[in-house]
XYZ file of C-alpha atoms in Angstrom:
294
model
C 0.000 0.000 0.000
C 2.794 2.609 0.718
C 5.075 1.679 -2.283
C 2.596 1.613 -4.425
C -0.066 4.164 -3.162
C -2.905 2.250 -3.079
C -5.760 2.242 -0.765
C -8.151 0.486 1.156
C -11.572 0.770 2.486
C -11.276 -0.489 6.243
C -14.047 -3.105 5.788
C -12.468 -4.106 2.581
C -8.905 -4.678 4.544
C -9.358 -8.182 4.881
C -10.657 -9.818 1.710
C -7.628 -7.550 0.222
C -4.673 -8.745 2.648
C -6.204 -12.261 1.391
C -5.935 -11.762 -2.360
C -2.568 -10.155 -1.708
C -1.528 -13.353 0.237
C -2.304 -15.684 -2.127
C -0.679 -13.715 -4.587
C 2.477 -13.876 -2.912
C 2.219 -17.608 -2.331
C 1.868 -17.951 -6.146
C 4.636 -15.535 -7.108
C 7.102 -17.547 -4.204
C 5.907 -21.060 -5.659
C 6.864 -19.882 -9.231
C 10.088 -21.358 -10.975
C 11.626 -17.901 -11.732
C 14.533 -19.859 -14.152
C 13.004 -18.344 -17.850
C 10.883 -14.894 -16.336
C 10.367 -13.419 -13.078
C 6.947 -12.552 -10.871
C 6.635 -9.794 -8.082
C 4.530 -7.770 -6.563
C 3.061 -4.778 -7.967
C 0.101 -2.266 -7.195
C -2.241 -4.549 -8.807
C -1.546 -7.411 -6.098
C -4.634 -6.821 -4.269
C -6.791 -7.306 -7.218
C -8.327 -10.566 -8.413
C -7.675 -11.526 -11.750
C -11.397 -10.761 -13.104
C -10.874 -7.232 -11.004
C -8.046 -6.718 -12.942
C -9.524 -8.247 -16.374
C -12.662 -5.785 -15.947
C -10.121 -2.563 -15.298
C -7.232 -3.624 -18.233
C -8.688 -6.069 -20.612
C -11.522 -6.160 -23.374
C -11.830 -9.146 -26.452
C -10.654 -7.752 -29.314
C -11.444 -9.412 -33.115
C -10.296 -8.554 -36.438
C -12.015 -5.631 -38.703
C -11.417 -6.435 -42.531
C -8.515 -4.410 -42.945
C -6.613 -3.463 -46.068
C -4.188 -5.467 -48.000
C -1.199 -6.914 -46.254
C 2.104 -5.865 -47.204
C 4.670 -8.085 -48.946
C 6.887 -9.978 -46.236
C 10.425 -8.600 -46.703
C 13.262 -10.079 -45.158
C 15.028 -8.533 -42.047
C 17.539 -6.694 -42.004
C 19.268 -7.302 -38.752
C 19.140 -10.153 -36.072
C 18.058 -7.340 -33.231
C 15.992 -4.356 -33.092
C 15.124 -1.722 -30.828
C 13.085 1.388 -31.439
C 13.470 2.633 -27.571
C 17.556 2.979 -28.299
C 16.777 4.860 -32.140
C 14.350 7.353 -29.908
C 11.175 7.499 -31.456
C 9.317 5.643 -28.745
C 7.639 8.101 -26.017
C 7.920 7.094 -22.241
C 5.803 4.200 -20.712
C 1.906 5.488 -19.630
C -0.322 4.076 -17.267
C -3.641 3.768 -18.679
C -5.680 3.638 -15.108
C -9.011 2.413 -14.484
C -9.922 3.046 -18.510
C -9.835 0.471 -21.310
C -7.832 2.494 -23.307
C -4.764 0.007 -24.194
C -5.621 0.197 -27.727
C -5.272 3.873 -27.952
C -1.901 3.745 -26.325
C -1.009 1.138 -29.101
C -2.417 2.910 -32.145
C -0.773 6.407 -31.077
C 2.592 4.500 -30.129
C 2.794 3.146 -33.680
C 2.005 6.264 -35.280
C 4.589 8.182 -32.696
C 7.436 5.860 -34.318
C 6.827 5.757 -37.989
C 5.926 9.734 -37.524
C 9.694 10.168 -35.897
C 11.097 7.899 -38.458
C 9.486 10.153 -41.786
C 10.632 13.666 -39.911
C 13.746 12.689 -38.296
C 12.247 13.972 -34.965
C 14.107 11.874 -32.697
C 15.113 11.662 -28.987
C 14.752 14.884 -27.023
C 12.658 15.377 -30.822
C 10.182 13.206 -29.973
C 6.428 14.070 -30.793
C 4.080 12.247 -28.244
C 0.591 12.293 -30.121
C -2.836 12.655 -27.791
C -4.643 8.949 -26.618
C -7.176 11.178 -25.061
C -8.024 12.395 -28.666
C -8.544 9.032 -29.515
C -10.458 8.034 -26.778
C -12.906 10.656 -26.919
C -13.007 11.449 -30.572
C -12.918 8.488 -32.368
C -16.731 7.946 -33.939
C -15.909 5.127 -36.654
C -18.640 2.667 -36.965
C -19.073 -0.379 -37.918
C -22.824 -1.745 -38.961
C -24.091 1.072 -37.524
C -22.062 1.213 -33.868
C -19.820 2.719 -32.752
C -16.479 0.492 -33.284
C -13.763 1.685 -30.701
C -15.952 2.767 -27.563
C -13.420 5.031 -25.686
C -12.703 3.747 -22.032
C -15.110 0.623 -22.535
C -12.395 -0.456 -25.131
C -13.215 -1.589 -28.304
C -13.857 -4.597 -30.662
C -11.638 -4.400 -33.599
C -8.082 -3.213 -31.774
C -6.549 -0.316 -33.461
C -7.647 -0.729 -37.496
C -10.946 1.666 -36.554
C -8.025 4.245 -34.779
C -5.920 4.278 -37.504
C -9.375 4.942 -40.071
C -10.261 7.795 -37.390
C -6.215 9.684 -37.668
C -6.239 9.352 -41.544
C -9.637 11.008 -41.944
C -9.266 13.182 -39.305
C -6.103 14.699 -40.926
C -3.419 13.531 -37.355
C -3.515 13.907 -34.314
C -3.266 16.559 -31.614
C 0.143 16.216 -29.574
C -0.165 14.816 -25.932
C 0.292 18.367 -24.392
C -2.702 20.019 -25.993
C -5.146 17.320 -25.670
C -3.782 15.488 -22.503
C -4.400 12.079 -20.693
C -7.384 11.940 -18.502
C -8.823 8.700 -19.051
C -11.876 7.824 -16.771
C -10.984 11.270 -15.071
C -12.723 12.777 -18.281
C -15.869 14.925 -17.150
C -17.692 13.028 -20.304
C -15.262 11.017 -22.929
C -18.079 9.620 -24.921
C -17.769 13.414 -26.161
C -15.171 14.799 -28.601
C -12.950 18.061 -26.744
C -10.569 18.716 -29.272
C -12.067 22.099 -30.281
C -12.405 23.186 -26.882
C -9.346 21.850 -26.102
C -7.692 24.248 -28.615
C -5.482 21.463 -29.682
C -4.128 21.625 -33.331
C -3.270 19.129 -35.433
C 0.229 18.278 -36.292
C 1.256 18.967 -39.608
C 2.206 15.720 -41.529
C 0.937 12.978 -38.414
C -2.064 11.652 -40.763
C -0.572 8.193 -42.405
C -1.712 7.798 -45.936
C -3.069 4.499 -44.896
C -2.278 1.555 -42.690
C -2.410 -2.351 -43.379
C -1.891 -5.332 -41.406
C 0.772 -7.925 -40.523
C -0.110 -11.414 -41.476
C -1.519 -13.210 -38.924
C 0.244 -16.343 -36.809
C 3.262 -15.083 -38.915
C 6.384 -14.111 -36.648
C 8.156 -13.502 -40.310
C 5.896 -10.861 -41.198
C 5.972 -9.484 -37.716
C 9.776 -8.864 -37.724
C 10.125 -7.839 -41.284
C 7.104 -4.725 -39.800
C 9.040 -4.090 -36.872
C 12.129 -3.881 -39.157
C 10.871 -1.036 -40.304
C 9.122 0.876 -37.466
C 6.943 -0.023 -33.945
C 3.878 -2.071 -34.191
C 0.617 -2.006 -32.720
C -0.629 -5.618 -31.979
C -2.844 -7.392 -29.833
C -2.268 -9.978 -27.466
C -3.638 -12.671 -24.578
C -3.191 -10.806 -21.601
C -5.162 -13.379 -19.667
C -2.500 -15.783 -18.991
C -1.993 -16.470 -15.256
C 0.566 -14.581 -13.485
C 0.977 -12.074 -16.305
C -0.056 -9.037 -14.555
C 2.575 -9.884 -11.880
C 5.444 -9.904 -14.392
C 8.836 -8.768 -13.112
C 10.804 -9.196 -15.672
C 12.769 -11.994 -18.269
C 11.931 -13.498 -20.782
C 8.247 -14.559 -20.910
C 7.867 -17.897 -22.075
C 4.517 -19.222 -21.384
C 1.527 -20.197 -23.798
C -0.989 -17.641 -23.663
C -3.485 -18.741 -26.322
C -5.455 -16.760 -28.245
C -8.054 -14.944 -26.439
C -6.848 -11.878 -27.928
C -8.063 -9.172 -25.207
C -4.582 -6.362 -24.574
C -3.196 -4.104 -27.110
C 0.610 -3.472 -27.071
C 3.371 -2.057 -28.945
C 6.045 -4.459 -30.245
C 9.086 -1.888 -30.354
C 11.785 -4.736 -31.216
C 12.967 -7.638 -31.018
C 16.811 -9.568 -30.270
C 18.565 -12.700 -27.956
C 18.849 -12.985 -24.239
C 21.855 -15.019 -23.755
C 21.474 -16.123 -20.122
C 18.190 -17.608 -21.575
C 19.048 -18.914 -24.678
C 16.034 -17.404 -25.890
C 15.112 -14.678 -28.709
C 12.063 -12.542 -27.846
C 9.735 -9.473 -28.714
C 10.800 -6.091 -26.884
C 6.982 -4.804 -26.143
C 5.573 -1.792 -24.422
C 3.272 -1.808 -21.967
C 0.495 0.391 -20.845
C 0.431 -0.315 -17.133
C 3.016 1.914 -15.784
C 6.754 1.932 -15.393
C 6.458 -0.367 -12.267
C 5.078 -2.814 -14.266
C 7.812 -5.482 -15.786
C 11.165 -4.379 -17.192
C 10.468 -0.503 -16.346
C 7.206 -0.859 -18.048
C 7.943 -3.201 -20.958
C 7.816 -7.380 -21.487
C 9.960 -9.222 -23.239
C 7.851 -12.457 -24.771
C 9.465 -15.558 -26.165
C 10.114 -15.498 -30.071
C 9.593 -18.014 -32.463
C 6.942 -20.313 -31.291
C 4.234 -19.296 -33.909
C 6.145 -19.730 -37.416
């Protein structure tokens, strides 16, 4: 509670110092030789707490044409050391991983076409996205703010392009559930103005169950996918390399930012960002095992 600033109602103490206990009996029991559990400010939560606050199911929109697989050009990558990936956010109590995603992607491929690097960096507005966003599909609204959305970030990425860009994170902060009303768009109010040049010309998708086409994409810039967040133990990740099966249930969005070898593993991985806060993981990222999908 004091390292982590969270608190407790009194006649919730109990059934809290419970969860937490159990927590810490599953985190001592685990074999910590591949990836490593600890405690976090989510160790007081149950796992459907947590999967009500972090996670929605996410599907697949029809999306356009994917791009040709290319081969790589390097056996490691990482976007966080090239500086065009903004600082780890927390996302809160709103189901707004996707926007995080979406904007993250567009952040690096934006830095990449300007040069803008490093200190450079532009940090484009989630809370644009969250509120503004009003694609639909079949006649409803497709990515529903902090109640997440169905279709992961395809709908965001339709939004940016006909919207013109985005907003940068300054003018149009943040809020999340905070927001007085972010079913409603603010940007005009908000006085934010669009950055010249941050509309893509149009976005496709990596092939699915291919880890080929996925590193030939992040070859090139940061990548917006989705993953099974449900897995036990995953919200308590501490670091390593994550090598459990997941599945499929396809429910988190992240940003894959690279990829390489851990040595005292003997295992190659994804380098992903996270939207849970720099206490979360490796300062806020995960590294999952590579290779197990073709």
């Amino acid at each position: 509670m004091r390292d982590y600033a969270v608190e407790i109602d009194a006649g919730d103490y109990e059934r809290r110092l419970d969860i937490f206990a159990e927590k810490l009996r599953s985190i001592e029991a685990h074999d910590a030789s591949d990836f490593r559990l600890g405690l976090n400010r989510f160790s007081h939560l149950t796992e459907d707490e947590f999967a009500s606050m972090y996670r929605r199911p996410m599907s697949r929109v029809p999306a356009p044409p994917v791009d040709a697989v290319a081969p790589e050009t390097s056996d490691s990558v990482d976007w966080v050391a090239e500086g065009v990936v903004t600082r780890v956010y927390e996302q809160g109590a709103c189901a707004a991983c996707w926007t995080f995603a979406a904007s993250g992607a567009l952040e690096g491929a934006f830095a990449l076409a300007t040069g803008r690097k490093g200190a450079n960096l532009t940090a484009f507005s989630q809370q644009q996205i969250v509120e503004c966003d009003n694609i639909t599909w079949h006649g409803k609204r497709v990515d529903n703010g902090c109640h997440g959305t169905w279709y992961g970030m395809d709908s965001a990425y339709t939004y940016i392009e006909t919207n013109g860009g985005l907003c940068t994170e300054a003018a149009y902060p943040y809020v999340g559930a905070n927001s007085t009303d972010w079913t409603t768009c603010h940007a005009a109010e908000n006085g934010c103005a669009i950055v010249p040049g941050s509309a893509p010309a149009n976005h496709t998708d990596v092939a699915p169950a291919s880890e080929a086409a996925l590193a030939a994409a992040v070859a090139k810039q940061p990548v917006s996918v989705v993953v099974d967040a449900s897995c036990q133990g995953f919200m308590s990740y501490a670091g390593g390399v994550w090598t459990k099966d997941c599945g499929t249930k396809l429910d988190h969005a992240v940003l894959v930012v690279g990829y390489g070898f851990d040595a005292p593993s003997n295992t190659s991985y994804w380098k992903v960002k996270n939207s849970w806060g720099a206490a979360w993981g490796e300062a806020g990222y995960v590294r999952l095992a590579r290779g197990l999908a073709g």
